[in-house]
CSV table of C-alpha atoms in Angstrom, one decimal:
chain,number,residue,atom,x,y,z
A,1,MET,CA,15.7,-6.5,13.3
A,2,PRO,CA,12.5,-4.9,12.1
A,3,GLY,CA,12.7,-1.6,10.3
A,4,ALA,CA,12.2,1.8,11.9
A,5,ARG,CA,8.6,2.7,13.0
A,6,VAL,CA,7.3,5.4,10.7
A,7,ALA,CA,3.7,5.7,11.9
A,8,ASP,CA,1.5,4.1,14.5
A,9,GLY,CA,-2.2,3.3,14.3
A,10,GLU,CA,-4.4,1.7,16.9
A,11,ARG,CA,-3.6,-1.8,15.6
A,12,VAL,CA,-0.9,-1.5,12.9
A,13,THR,CA,2.4,0.2,12.4
A,14,LEU,CA,4.1,1.3,9.2
A,15,ARG,CA,7.8,0.4,9.2
A,16,THR,CA,10.6,0.9,6.8
A,17,THR,CA,11.3,-2.1,4.5
A,18,GLU,CA,14.6,-3.8,5.3
A,19,GLU,CA,16.6,-6.7,4.0
A,20,GLU,CA,15.0,-9.0,6.6
A,21,ASP,CA,11.7,-8.4,4.9
A,22,VAL,CA,12.7,-9.8,1.5
A,23,GLU,CA,11.4,-13.3,2.1
A,24,PHE,CA,8.0,-12.0,3.3
A,25,LEU,CA,7.7,-9.8,0.3
A,26,GLN,CA,8.7,-12.6,-2.1
A,27,ARG,CA,6.3,-15.1,-0.5
A,28,ALA,CA,3.5,-12.6,-0.7
A,29,ASN,CA,4.4,-11.7,-4.3
A,30,ALA,CA,4.3,-15.3,-5.3
A,31,ASN,CA,0.8,-15.7,-3.8
A,32,PRO,CA,-1.8,-15.6,-6.6
A,33,GLU,CA,-4.5,-14.3,-4.2
A,34,ILE,CA,-2.3,-11.1,-3.9
A,35,ARG,CA,-0.5,-11.0,-7.2
A,36,PHE,CA,-3.5,-11.4,-9.6
A,37,PRO,CA,-5.7,-8.7,-8.0
A,38,LEU,CA,-2.7,-6.4,-8.1
A,39,GLY,CA,-1.9,-7.3,-11.6
A,40,THR,CA,1.8,-7.4,-10.8
A,41,ASN,CA,4.5,-9.6,-12.3
A,42,LEU,CA,6.1,-12.4,-10.3
A,43,ARG,CA,9.4,-11.2,-8.8
A,44,THR,CA,12.3,-13.4,-7.7
A,45,LEU,CA,13.9,-13.2,-4.3
A,46,GLY,CA,17.0,-11.6,-6.0
A,47,GLU,CA,14.9,-9.0,-7.8
A,48,ILE,CA,13.3,-8.0,-4.4
A,49,GLU,CA,16.7,-7.9,-2.7
A,50,GLU,CA,18.0,-5.6,-5.4
A,51,TRP,CA,15.0,-3.4,-5.2
A,52,ILE,CA,15.5,-2.9,-1.4
A,53,GLU,CA,19.3,-2.5,-1.7
A,54,ASP,CA,19.0,0.1,-4.5
A,55,GLY,CA,16.7,2.2,-2.3
A,56,ASP,CA,13.8,2.7,-4.8
A,57,ASP,CA,13.8,6.4,-5.8
A,58,ASP,CA,10.2,6.6,-6.8
A,59,GLY,CA,8.6,6.8,-3.3
A,60,ASP,CA,8.1,5.7,0.2
A,61,HIS,CA,7.5,2.0,0.7
A,62,PHE,CA,6.4,0.7,4.1
A,63,LEU,CA,5.8,-2.7,5.7
A,64,VAL,CA,2.4,-3.0,7.5
A,65,CYS,CA,2.9,-4.8,10.8
A,66,ILE,CA,1.1,-5.8,13.9
A,67,ASP,CA,3.4,-5.2,16.8
A,68,ASP,CA,2.9,-7.2,20.0
A,69,GLU,CA,4.9,-4.7,21.9
A,70,GLY,CA,3.6,-1.1,21.9
A,71,GLY,CA,5.6,2.1,22.4
A,72,PRO,CA,8.6,3.7,20.6
A,73,GLY,CA,11.6,1.9,19.3
A,74,ASN,CA,12.0,-1.4,17.5
A,75,PRO,CA,10.5,-4.6,18.8
A,76,ASP,CA,12.3,-7.9,18.6
A,77,GLU,CA,11.5,-10.0,15.5
A,78,ASP,CA,9.3,-12.3,17.6
A,79,ASP,CA,7.1,-9.3,18.6
A,80,LEU,CA,6.2,-8.3,15.1
A,81,ARG,CA,3.9,-9.8,12.5
A,82,ARG,CA,4.2,-8.6,8.9
A,83,ILE,CA,0.8,-8.4,7.2
A,84,GLY,CA,1.4,-6.3,4.0
A,85,THR,CA,2.8,-3.2,2.4
A,86,VAL,CA,1.7,0.3,1.6
A,87,SER,CA,3.5,2.8,-0.6
A,88,VAL,CA,3.4,6.5,-1.6
A,89,THR,CA,5.0,6.9,-5.0
A,90,ASP,CA,5.5,9.7,-7.6
A,91,ALA,CA,5.1,12.5,-5.1
A,92,ASP,CA,8.2,14.3,-6.3
A,93,TRP,CA,6.6,15.2,-9.6
A,94,ARG,CA,2.8,14.8,-9.3
A,95,ARG,CA,0.0,13.7,-7.0
A,96,PRO,CA,1.3,11.0,-4.6
A,97,ASP,CA,-0.1,7.7,-5.7
A,98,LEU,CA,-1.0,5.1,-3.0
A,99,GLY,CA,-0.6,1.4,-3.4
A,100,TYR,CA,-1.2,-1.4,-0.9
A,101,TRP,CA,-1.8,-5.0,-0.2
A,102,LEU,CA,-2.4,-7.3,2.7
A,103,ILE,CA,-2.0,-11.0,3.2
A,104,PRO,CA,-5.3,-12.9,2.6
A,105,GLU,CA,-5.4,-14.1,6.2
A,106,VAL,CA,-6.1,-10.6,7.5
A,107,HIS,CA,-8.6,-9.4,4.9
A,108,GLY,CA,-11.8,-7.9,6.1
A,109,ARG,CA,-10.5,-7.0,9.6
A,110,GLY,CA,-9.9,-3.2,9.1
A,111,TYR,CA,-6.1,-3.4,8.9
A,112,GLY,CA,-6.1,-2.1,5.3
A,113,LYS,CA,-8.2,0.9,6.1
A,114,GLU,CA,-6.0,1.8,9.1
A,115,ALA,CA,-2.7,1.3,7.1
A,116,VAL,CA,-3.9,3.3,4.1
A,117,SER,CA,-5.1,6.1,6.5
A,118,LEU,CA,-1.6,6.2,8.0
A,119,ALA,CA,-0.1,6.4,4.5
A,120,ILE,CA,-2.5,9.3,3.6
A,121,ASP,CA,-1.4,11.1,6.7
A,122,HIS,CA,2.2,10.5,5.8
A,123,ALA,CA,1.7,11.8,2.2
A,124,PHE,CA,0.0,15.0,3.3
A,125,ARG,CA,2.6,15.6,6.1
A,126,SER,CA,5.6,14.9,3.8
A,127,TYR,CA,4.6,16.4,0.4
A,128,ASP,CA,3.1,19.7,-0.5
A,129,ARG,CA,0.5,18.3,-2.8
A,130,PRO,CA,-3.3,19.2,-3.0
A,131,ALA,CA,-4.4,15.6,-3.3
A,132,VAL,CA,-3.5,11.9,-3.3
A,133,SER,CA,-4.5,9.3,-5.9
A,134,ALA,CA,-5.0,5.5,-6.0
A,135,VAL,CA,-6.1,3.0,-8.7
A,136,ALA,CA,-8.2,0.0,-8.2
A,137,TYR,CA,-9.2,-2.7,-10.7
A,138,ASP,CA,-12.9,-2.6,-11.6
A,139,PHE,CA,-13.3,-6.2,-10.3
A,140,ASN,CA,-11.6,-5.5,-7.0
A,141,ASP,CA,-14.6,-4.6,-4.9
A,142,ALA,CA,-12.7,-4.8,-1.6
A,143,SER,CA,-10.1,-2.3,-2.7
A,144,ARG,CA,-12.7,0.0,-4.2
A,145,GLY,CA,-14.7,-0.2,-1.0
A,146,LEU,CA,-11.7,0.6,1.1
A,147,LEU,CA,-10.9,3.8,-0.9
A,148,GLU,CA,-14.5,5.0,-1.0
A,149,SER,CA,-14.8,4.4,2.8
A,150,LEU,CA,-11.8,6.8,3.3
A,151,GLY,CA,-13.5,9.5,1.2
A,152,PHE,CA,-11.8,8.9,-2.2
A,153,GLN,CA,-13.9,10.0,-5.2
A,154,GLN,CA,-13.9,8.2,-8.5
A,155,GLU,CA,-12.2,10.5,-11.0
A,156,GLY,CA,-12.1,8.3,-14.1
A,157,ARG,CA,-12.1,4.9,-15.7
A,158,ARG,CA,-9.4,3.5,-18.0
A,159,ARG,CA,-11.0,0.8,-20.2
A,160,LYS,CA,-9.1,-2.4,-20.7
A,161,GLU,CA,-6.0,-0.9,-19.2
A,162,ARG,CA,-4.3,-3.9,-17.7
A,163,PHE,CA,-4.0,-7.6,-18.6
A,164,VAL,CA,-4.7,-9.5,-15.5
A,165,ASP,CA,-5.1,-13.3,-15.1
A,166,GLY,CA,-5.8,-13.9,-18.8
A,167,GLU,CA,-8.0,-10.9,-19.7
A,168,TYR,CA,-8.0,-7.1,-20.0
A,169,CYS,CA,-9.7,-5.2,-17.3
A,170,ASP,CA,-10.7,-1.7,-16.5
A,171,THR,CA,-9.1,0.4,-13.8
A,172,ILE,CA,-10.8,3.1,-11.7
A,173,GLN,CA,-8.8,6.2,-10.8
A,174,TYR,CA,-9.6,7.7,-7.4
A,175,GLY,CA,-8.6,11.0,-5.8
A,176,LEU,CA,-8.8,12.5,-2.3
A,177,LEU,CA,-8.2,16.2,-1.8
A,178,ARG,CA,-6.2,17.4,1.2
A,179,GLU,CA,-9.1,19.5,2.5
A,180,GLU,CA,-11.5,16.6,2.2
A,181,TRP,CA,-9.1,14.5,4.3
A,182,GLU,CA,-8.6,17.2,6.9
A,183,GLU,CA,-12.4,17.7,7.2
A,184,ARG,CA,-12.8,13.9,7.8
A,185,SER,CA,-9.9,13.8,10.3
A,186,ALA,CA,-11.4,16.7,12.3
A,187,LEU,CA,-14.6,14.7,13.0
């Protein structure tokens, strides 16, 4: 059964990550179109199962879904399509840090912007912090564009910070102040 619904958008929902999601997470993690732009290491099915079972203490991790059935409650497995994840981490000791990815088949359709918007709302509702942060690789124009379209401002560059797909690359640090988000949301 799909995880509990945490937030609803017009087209996507954020749901808790459950044991039934392990295969989706592992398949996506093994996809070079996702893993290389994120700069993450390949994780085995067992490592992902352990991560979910242990209840990762460093934040809130949600599955991004398209639900065929609207309304409250949990749909049947057949009424749900998993398309990615979004997370809010480190909020217990500093600015919440956002992370996200979607499967390549849905890129460019606005699902990412909606999912990250829901995660921003969640972060500001759940944590008394003045801002949220996110990091994007310099070469990841789609991710940088998504953040900038939501009002994030560039706050810094870390040169040759990560080794991705055979070379070192720069990361761009982004920030969004609570009052900036509230002003945008009021429009």
